[in-house]
Amino acid sequence: MRKGLTQENAPIYEALVRFQKNRVVPFDVPGHKRGRGNPELKELLGEKCVMMDVNSMKPLDNLCHPISVIRDAEELAAEAFHAAHAFLMVGGTTSAIQSMILSVVKRGEKIILPRNVHRSVMGALVLCGAVPVYVNPECDETLGIPLGMRVEAVAEAIRENPDAKAVLVNNPTYYGICSNLPAIVKLAHDAGMLCLADEAHGTHFYFSDRLPISAMDAGADMAAVSMHKSGGSLTQSSLLLIGPAMSEGHVRQIINLTQTTSGSYLLMASLDIARRNLAMRGRQEFERVAALAEYTRREVNSIGGYYAFGEELKNGDSIFDFDVTKLSIHTLDIGLAGIEVYDLLRDEYDIQIEFGDLGNVLAYLSIGDRLREIERLCSALAEIKRIYHGEKKGLMVQEYIPPIVTLSPHEAFYSESESLPIEETNGRICSEFVMCYPPGIPILSPGEQITKPILDYIAYAKEKGCSLTGPEDANTERLNVIKGV
């Protein structure tokens, strides 16, 4: 790291401020020329924002091959997140996850992972041709959600697939549930495998001793971190962290295969400033967020009917730890699916929460939340129960259906396919993705057999108003299946 730099610095932002003072005449892109060519954009975003929407140049470094201010920002991020190196990612955590997987496995090689991964993981397998070895997570039958990976299940997968190159772990899941990451890292390393972490929802783990262990502190080799989720940077900005066993140069080459050559300085500056904010104030801020979440859990549970679950779920294995900042609320006992509560909050109370699935809602709490909004949420939930409370009978509970895998995602995605009405696809092999978004965990992935329980689940999700994404048919009335299979 350059001498004199500390966590109080924000090198990219500081370079942008210096650049603005120079009043450079722009004969480069972007074409709006500091907003002059697009006054509506300037009015929307403000003069300071469009003035900082600039292209790579010598004073501002280059994201594809950083040697000055971007390099400094990456090294400060690595220090803050306990990594050997950190890469600034402007394609979201999807890009970080895909770069992470493409760095460690290639066509025909195996990677061990839970089936309840984000669609970006499956997309990476389509791109590189690696073969997934699924560890089916346990499920909580009451909450209807997938849990973490049991250590013994991972050990069994490693024993049965000693040629696998890596193990991938969610740290945490969307619902805040963590597997025993240190034990899984040790299992992987003892078998000569790498351990990767999808840490999209665990940015804050690096800034609190009362939260679950972070991937880098657990010894993982790579972690994809969504700074824009709980870290406070702009949407679409993330970090990719690596440990000492990984080659920085190789990972950079992989990143550059798919990441834009026109990196947004607004996104990079937001990462820089957010990292500085977390390094300087993160510990006290996330203590406050955790306390706010615990208070909210008590308030929601006092309403009756709802269940805002927390650390009491921990069992030492499939729920090794729990992220207490996550406000996940089970809704079925008031007679409403989670997606129905989600819609009511948005449509009737102007409250936008993160997502609702068939049995739960998730309100995402972070450094920007205040008590007054919490009180408004709790009041709305109480009123929804009073007005819309019904019988639980007939509501689907199960949120996870173990897949029947017949082909690799790559092979299935690129196979010749045909489109059929969804009701005629039972028993066929899917060649596309189907998922509720958010959270973006596939119900079906390419190469998996379509079964009656899956079709029932899709129909029920549509009936309840879930947003289904992935299929070529936007209405999910038809599915693409492998021709002749």
XYZ file of C-alpha atoms in Angstrom:
485
model
C 0.000 0.000 0.000
C 1.254 3.474 -0.856
C 2.959 5.148 2.082
C 0.753 7.474 4.084
C -2.584 5.936 3.073
C -4.973 5.059 5.899
C -8.584 3.960 6.156
C -9.497 7.641 6.448
C -8.580 8.059 2.780
C -10.872 7.528 -0.200
C -8.359 7.610 -3.077
C -10.805 7.435 -5.998
C -13.132 10.057 -4.580
C -10.191 12.316 -3.710
C -8.828 11.971 -7.261
C -12.230 12.889 -8.704
C -12.371 16.028 -6.547
C -8.890 17.040 -7.741
C -9.881 16.335 -11.336
C -12.959 18.560 -11.101
C -10.852 21.483 -9.900
C -8.671 21.250 -13.031
C -11.605 22.121 -15.337
C -10.383 19.707 -18.053
C -12.044 20.149 -21.477
C -13.676 16.798 -22.384
C -13.096 15.445 -25.877
C -13.650 11.893 -24.640
C -16.629 9.830 -23.530
C -19.209 9.887 -21.968
C -20.982 11.892 -24.603
C -23.155 13.918 -22.258
C -19.984 16.024 -21.601
C -20.428 16.622 -17.877
C -24.192 16.890 -18.349
C -24.216 19.709 -20.916
C -25.522 17.409 -23.644
C -28.305 15.975 -21.517
C -29.837 18.679 -19.288
C -32.646 16.358 -18.141
C -30.052 13.906 -16.830
C -28.213 16.736 -15.106
C -31.440 17.892 -13.489
C -32.230 14.358 -12.336
C -28.823 13.466 -10.901
C -27.393 16.867 -10.041
C -24.357 18.696 -11.374
C -21.851 17.082 -9.008
C -22.932 13.593 -10.039
C -22.712 14.125 -13.816
C -19.398 15.957 -13.406
C -17.995 12.805 -11.790
C -19.351 10.479 -14.476
C -16.059 10.333 -16.364
C -13.947 7.849 -18.304
C -10.640 6.196 -17.422
C -7.615 8.470 -17.875
C -4.145 8.844 -16.418
C -5.098 10.848 -13.280
C -8.001 8.504 -12.532
C -6.406 5.115 -13.284
C -8.010 2.197 -15.163
C -10.156 -0.533 -13.599
C -8.863 -3.209 -15.980
C -5.227 -2.602 -15.004
C -5.085 -0.380 -11.914
C -1.749 1.114 -10.938
C -2.591 4.252 -8.967
C -5.776 5.485 -7.257
C -7.916 2.419 -8.035
C -5.064 0.215 -6.889
C -4.879 2.219 -3.661
C -8.631 1.843 -3.131
C -8.407 -1.918 -3.676
C -5.579 -2.252 -1.172
C -7.468 -0.253 1.442
C -10.510 -2.470 0.844
C -8.354 -5.582 1.247
C -7.075 -4.271 4.574
C -10.579 -3.408 5.797
C -11.951 -6.811 4.789
C -8.984 -8.899 5.991
C -8.163 -10.133 2.479
C -4.947 -10.616 0.534
C -6.472 -8.514 -2.237
C -9.817 -6.913 -3.093
C -11.180 -6.152 -6.546
C -13.686 -3.365 -7.159
C -16.623 -4.815 -9.103
C -19.025 -2.613 -11.077
C -21.216 -5.422 -12.459
C -22.834 -6.262 -9.149
C -22.186 -9.307 -7.007
C -23.419 -11.413 -9.918
C -20.218 -10.419 -11.721
C -18.138 -11.076 -8.601
C -19.633 -14.536 -8.073
C -19.215 -15.497 -11.708
C -15.606 -14.294 -11.751
C -14.976 -16.245 -8.552
C -16.272 -19.502 -10.021
C -14.654 -19.002 -13.433
C -11.336 -18.530 -11.617
C -11.343 -21.991 -10.037
C -13.239 -24.438 -12.280
C -13.440 -25.086 -15.997
C -15.329 -27.373 -18.349
C -15.914 -30.833 -16.910
C -14.497 -30.045 -13.469
C -16.628 -30.448 -10.337
C -17.646 -27.897 -7.729
C -19.507 -28.831 -4.527
C -22.267 -26.418 -3.566
C -25.693 -26.144 -1.955
C -28.639 -26.232 -4.340
C -30.149 -23.057 -2.836
C -27.571 -20.847 -4.543
C -28.261 -17.592 -6.344
C -28.919 -17.682 -10.089
C -25.497 -16.077 -10.707
C -23.808 -19.277 -9.520
C -25.808 -21.379 -11.950
C -25.114 -18.837 -14.679
C -21.388 -19.235 -14.072
C -21.724 -23.017 -14.468
C -23.513 -22.488 -17.782
C -20.652 -20.265 -18.936
C -17.706 -22.416 -17.870
C -19.145 -25.923 -18.239
C -18.259 -27.041 -14.708
C -20.330 -29.806 -13.137
C -22.233 -29.074 -9.910
C -22.228 -31.589 -7.076
C -25.193 -30.564 -4.957
C -25.387 -30.811 -1.204
C -29.108 -30.602 -0.590
C -29.692 -28.338 2.412
C -31.897 -29.387 5.258
C -35.211 -27.564 5.443
C -37.135 -26.133 8.347
C -40.547 -27.695 7.853
C -42.317 -25.015 9.898
C -40.764 -22.016 8.172
C -40.506 -23.764 4.807
C -37.000 -22.442 4.128
C -33.729 -24.123 3.149
C -31.060 -24.056 5.839
C -27.275 -24.311 5.671
C -25.133 -27.276 4.676
C -24.474 -29.897 7.344
C -20.742 -30.495 7.843
C -21.182 -34.260 7.434
C -23.082 -33.748 4.175
C -20.180 -31.691 2.828
C -17.691 -34.302 4.069
C -19.678 -37.025 2.285
C -19.727 -35.004 -0.946
C -15.959 -34.539 -0.707
C -15.401 -38.259 -0.066
C -17.562 -39.203 -3.045
C -16.005 -36.548 -5.304
C -12.310 -36.310 -4.383
C -11.602 -34.773 -7.796
C -13.777 -31.712 -7.103
C -11.876 -28.438 -7.291
C -13.827 -26.316 -4.831
C -16.632 -26.045 -2.300
C -18.984 -23.036 -2.356
C -20.888 -21.869 0.729
C -23.632 -19.265 1.262
C -22.491 -17.011 4.103
C -25.269 -16.251 5.003
C -28.407 -17.308 3.139
C -30.978 -14.645 2.258
C -32.726 -15.497 5.537
C -29.575 -14.951 7.626
C -28.678 -18.604 8.201
C -25.006 -19.617 8.249
C -23.333 -22.993 7.829
C -20.282 -23.964 9.889
C -17.920 -22.141 7.556
C -14.646 -22.720 9.479
C -15.286 -26.486 9.550
C -16.199 -26.553 5.850
C -13.081 -24.535 4.955
C -10.959 -27.079 6.812
C -12.659 -30.009 5.079
C -12.038 -28.411 1.682
C -8.418 -27.520 2.356
C -7.629 -30.943 3.840
C -8.937 -32.457 0.576
C -6.847 -30.095 -1.548
C -9.884 -28.061 -2.602
C -10.562 -24.341 -2.492
C -13.415 -22.854 -0.486
C -15.503 -20.016 -1.944
C -18.174 -17.924 -0.229
C -21.195 -16.178 -1.656
C -21.179 -13.381 0.902
C -23.666 -11.151 -0.893
C -25.595 -10.654 2.336
C -22.637 -10.692 4.739
C -20.762 -7.426 4.179
C -21.371 -6.417 7.780
C -19.803 -9.614 9.180
C -16.403 -7.931 8.819
C -17.350 -5.141 11.206
C -18.819 -6.812 14.273
C -17.719 -9.411 16.803
C -21.288 -10.398 17.646
C -22.175 -11.395 14.068
C -21.249 -14.674 12.322
C -17.666 -15.135 11.203
C -16.745 -13.624 7.848
C -15.404 -15.700 4.967
C -11.918 -14.205 5.032
C -11.636 -14.664 8.803
C -12.785 -18.281 8.412
C -9.959 -18.923 5.932
C -11.995 -19.049 2.718
C -10.037 -18.538 -0.503
C -12.490 -16.189 -2.218
C -15.602 -14.240 -1.257
C -18.059 -12.130 -3.234
C -19.325 -9.257 -1.084
C -22.344 -7.058 -1.910
C -21.233 -3.684 -0.624
C -24.421 -2.129 -1.985
C -26.645 -4.321 0.200
C -25.631 -3.777 3.801
C -22.460 -1.760 3.150
C -24.034 1.440 1.855
C -22.468 1.811 -1.613
C -24.444 2.424 -4.803
C -26.526 -0.365 -6.335
C -24.464 -2.629 -8.616
C -21.166 -2.070 -6.766
C -19.453 -4.977 -5.021
C -16.125 -6.431 -3.944
C -14.399 -9.680 -4.800
C -12.031 -10.737 -2.021
C -9.247 -13.305 -2.287
C -6.994 -15.046 0.212
C -3.250 -15.656 -0.048
C -3.602 -18.937 -1.953
C -5.113 -17.205 -4.981
C -3.205 -15.473 -7.787
C -4.237 -11.833 -8.020
C -3.080 -11.654 -11.643
C -5.065 -14.724 -12.715
C -8.238 -13.521 -10.998
C -7.847 -10.088 -12.610
C -7.620 -11.742 -16.038
C -10.824 -13.681 -15.359
C -12.618 -10.544 -14.176
C -11.548 -8.717 -17.337
C -13.177 -11.381 -19.529
C -16.649 -10.137 -18.655
C -16.448 -6.898 -16.672
C -16.880 -3.642 -18.573
C -13.852 -1.706 -19.815
C -15.824 1.472 -19.019
C -15.976 1.197 -15.268
C -18.328 3.714 -13.649
C -16.444 6.142 -11.425
C -19.681 6.822 -9.583
C -19.841 3.158 -8.588
C -16.131 2.945 -7.792
C -16.195 6.145 -5.743
C -19.202 4.836 -3.836
C -17.274 1.661 -2.983
C -14.342 3.770 -1.862
C -16.464 6.028 0.355
C -18.550 3.146 1.729
C -15.406 1.212 2.655
C -14.059 4.298 4.457
C -17.364 4.709 6.280
C -17.409 1.081 7.411
C -13.751 1.115 8.440
C -14.265 4.260 10.519
C -17.780 3.703 11.897
C -18.901 0.203 10.899
C -18.570 -1.450 14.281
C -20.726 1.049 16.125
C -23.200 1.247 13.242
C -23.781 -2.499 13.031
C -24.102 -2.742 16.804
C -26.942 -0.258 16.408
C -28.467 -2.207 13.490
C -28.321 -5.477 15.453
C -30.000 -3.840 18.445
C -32.649 -2.326 16.164
C -33.354 -5.739 14.616
C -33.637 -7.412 18.022
C -36.077 -4.729 19.162
C -38.133 -5.187 15.995
C -38.246 -8.955 16.447
C -39.692 -8.518 19.928
C -42.259 -6.000 18.694
C -43.375 -8.176 15.758
C -43.621 -11.302 17.895
C -45.707 -9.415 20.454
C -48.364 -8.795 17.749
C -49.167 -12.515 17.707
C -49.487 -14.769 14.672
C -46.245 -13.605 13.105
C -42.926 -15.277 13.920
C -39.831 -13.103 13.531
C -37.191 -15.764 13.960
C -33.674 -15.336 15.277
C -30.804 -16.986 17.113
C -33.096 -19.463 18.876
C -33.018 -21.498 15.636
C -29.309 -22.311 15.963
C -28.610 -26.046 16.148
C -24.824 -26.190 15.834
C -24.839 -27.591 12.293
C -27.335 -26.753 9.514
C -28.053 -23.519 11.401
C -24.593 -23.031 12.837
C -25.085 -19.315 13.271
C -27.652 -16.607 12.536
C -27.278 -13.043 11.311
C -29.244 -11.079 13.902
C -29.515 -8.044 11.605
C -31.864 -10.013 9.315
C -35.549 -9.418 10.004
C -37.194 -12.509 8.550
C -40.860 -12.947 9.490
C -42.969 -16.086 9.053
C -46.543 -15.165 8.042
C -48.499 -18.369 7.427
C -50.069 -18.462 10.898
C -52.070 -15.313 10.126
C -53.424 -17.044 7.017
C -51.365 -15.091 4.479
C -48.464 -16.100 2.266
C -45.360 -13.985 2.594
C -45.823 -12.542 -0.892
C -49.347 -11.433 0.082
C -48.021 -9.541 3.106
C -45.299 -8.081 0.873
C -47.921 -6.798 -1.590
C -50.130 -5.374 1.166
C -47.232 -3.513 2.745
C -46.298 -1.966 -0.580
C -49.759 -1.288 -2.017
C -51.667 -0.259 1.112
C -48.974 1.145 3.405
C -46.248 2.417 1.053
C -43.662 0.199 2.740
C -41.220 -1.559 0.405
C -39.560 -4.582 1.959
C -36.917 -6.792 0.374
C -39.038 -9.777 -0.607
C -41.903 -12.064 0.205
C -41.901 -15.764 -0.585
C -44.635 -18.316 -0.001
C -44.303 -18.296 3.778
C -42.065 -15.424 4.842
C -41.122 -11.802 4.326
C -37.717 -10.201 4.761
C -37.270 -6.590 5.819
C -33.652 -5.668 5.127
C -32.184 -3.589 7.960
C -28.913 -1.735 7.600
C -27.007 1.413 8.443
C -29.618 3.744 6.954
C -32.574 2.552 9.040
C -34.183 4.552 11.846
C -36.564 3.708 14.678
C -39.418 5.756 13.191
C -39.550 3.531 10.087
C -39.421 0.422 12.292
C -42.432 1.653 14.247
C -44.301 2.266 10.998
C -43.543 -1.272 9.800
C -44.692 -2.830 13.071
C -47.914 -0.804 13.039
C -48.632 -1.869 9.458
C -48.046 -5.534 10.266
C -50.414 -5.307 13.229
C -53.096 -3.718 11.069
C -52.642 -6.291 8.294
C -53.182 -9.041 10.830
C -56.291 -7.357 12.191
C -57.874 -6.731 8.773
C -56.744 -9.717 6.699
C -56.224 -12.526 9.233
C -57.518 -15.856 7.938
C -57.158 -19.610 8.284
C -53.800 -21.238 7.573
C -55.467 -24.150 5.752
C -54.455 -24.626 2.130
C -51.274 -22.556 2.170
C -48.198 -24.236 0.751
C -45.292 -24.460 3.166
C -42.333 -26.131 1.484
C -39.868 -23.687 -0.072
C -37.289 -26.219 -1.285
C -37.737 -29.145 -3.654
C -34.658 -31.367 -4.101
C -33.692 -31.401 -7.802
C -33.332 -34.415 -10.092
C -30.197 -33.530 -12.081
C -29.706 -35.295 -15.402
C -27.317 -32.996 -17.308
C -24.831 -30.256 -16.460
C -26.238 -26.712 -16.704
C -23.883 -25.954 -19.602
C -24.849 -29.028 -21.615
C -28.570 -28.522 -21.043
C -28.563 -24.782 -21.741
C -26.870 -25.250 -25.099
C -28.831 -28.344 -26.146
C -31.481 -28.169 -28.847
C -34.740 -27.322 -27.127
C -38.434 -26.911 -27.751
C -41.106 -24.777 -26.104
C -44.081 -26.569 -24.546
C -47.102 -25.459 -22.533
C -46.010 -25.741 -18.924
C -48.682 -28.308 -18.083
C -47.184 -30.665 -20.706
C -43.632 -30.574 -19.347
C -43.926 -33.052 -16.467
C -41.034 -35.524 -16.731
C -39.112 -33.467 -19.313
C -35.634 -31.963 -18.838
C -35.618 -28.188 -18.427
C -33.192 -26.147 -20.551
C -33.728 -22.762 -18.894
C -34.059 -21.178 -15.456
C -37.229 -20.625 -13.438
C -37.028 -18.659 -10.198
C -38.915 -16.321 -7.924
C -37.132 -12.990 -7.756
C -36.140 -11.942 -5.228
C -34.403 -13.930 -3.850
C -33.339 -15.383 -7.210
C -32.778 -18.984 -6.128
C -33.731 -21.260 -9.057
C -36.784 -23.487 -8.743
C -35.521 -25.124 -11.918
C -32.086 -24.933 -13.535
C -30.998 -26.215 -16.943
C -30.477 -29.969 -16.813
C -33.040 -30.676 -14.080
C -36.119 -32.837 -14.478
C -39.501 -31.121 -14.266
C -41.711 -32.902 -11.733
C -45.296 -32.580 -10.531
C -44.284 -30.978 -7.184
C -42.260 -28.374 -9.097
C -45.157 -27.599 -11.428
C -47.518 -27.328 -8.446
C -45.065 -24.969 -6.750
C -44.794 -22.743 -9.838
C -48.595 -22.617 -10.210
C -49.034 -21.731 -6.534
C -46.321 -19.058 -6.687
C -48.025 -17.477 -9.716
C -51.417 -17.606 -7.986
C -50.016 -15.822 -4.924
C -48.392 -13.113 -7.025
C -44.710 -14.069 -6.898
C -42.543 -12.530 -9.627
C -41.247 -15.431 -11.733
C -38.184 -14.774 -13.860
C -35.865 -16.806 -16.060
C -38.050 -18.449 -18.711
C -38.052 -17.202 -22.276
C -41.832 -16.909 -21.932
C -42.284 -13.900 -19.652
C -45.658 -15.217 -18.433
C -44.227 -18.646 -17.515
C -47.033 -20.340 -19.411
C -44.487 -22.263 -21.517
C -41.146 -23.813 -20.671
C -38.169 -24.687 -22.839
C -37.254 -28.358 -22.541
C -34.570 -30.433 -24.217
C -35.839 -31.773 -27.493
C -36.444 -35.481 -27.614
C -35.580 -36.095 -23.949
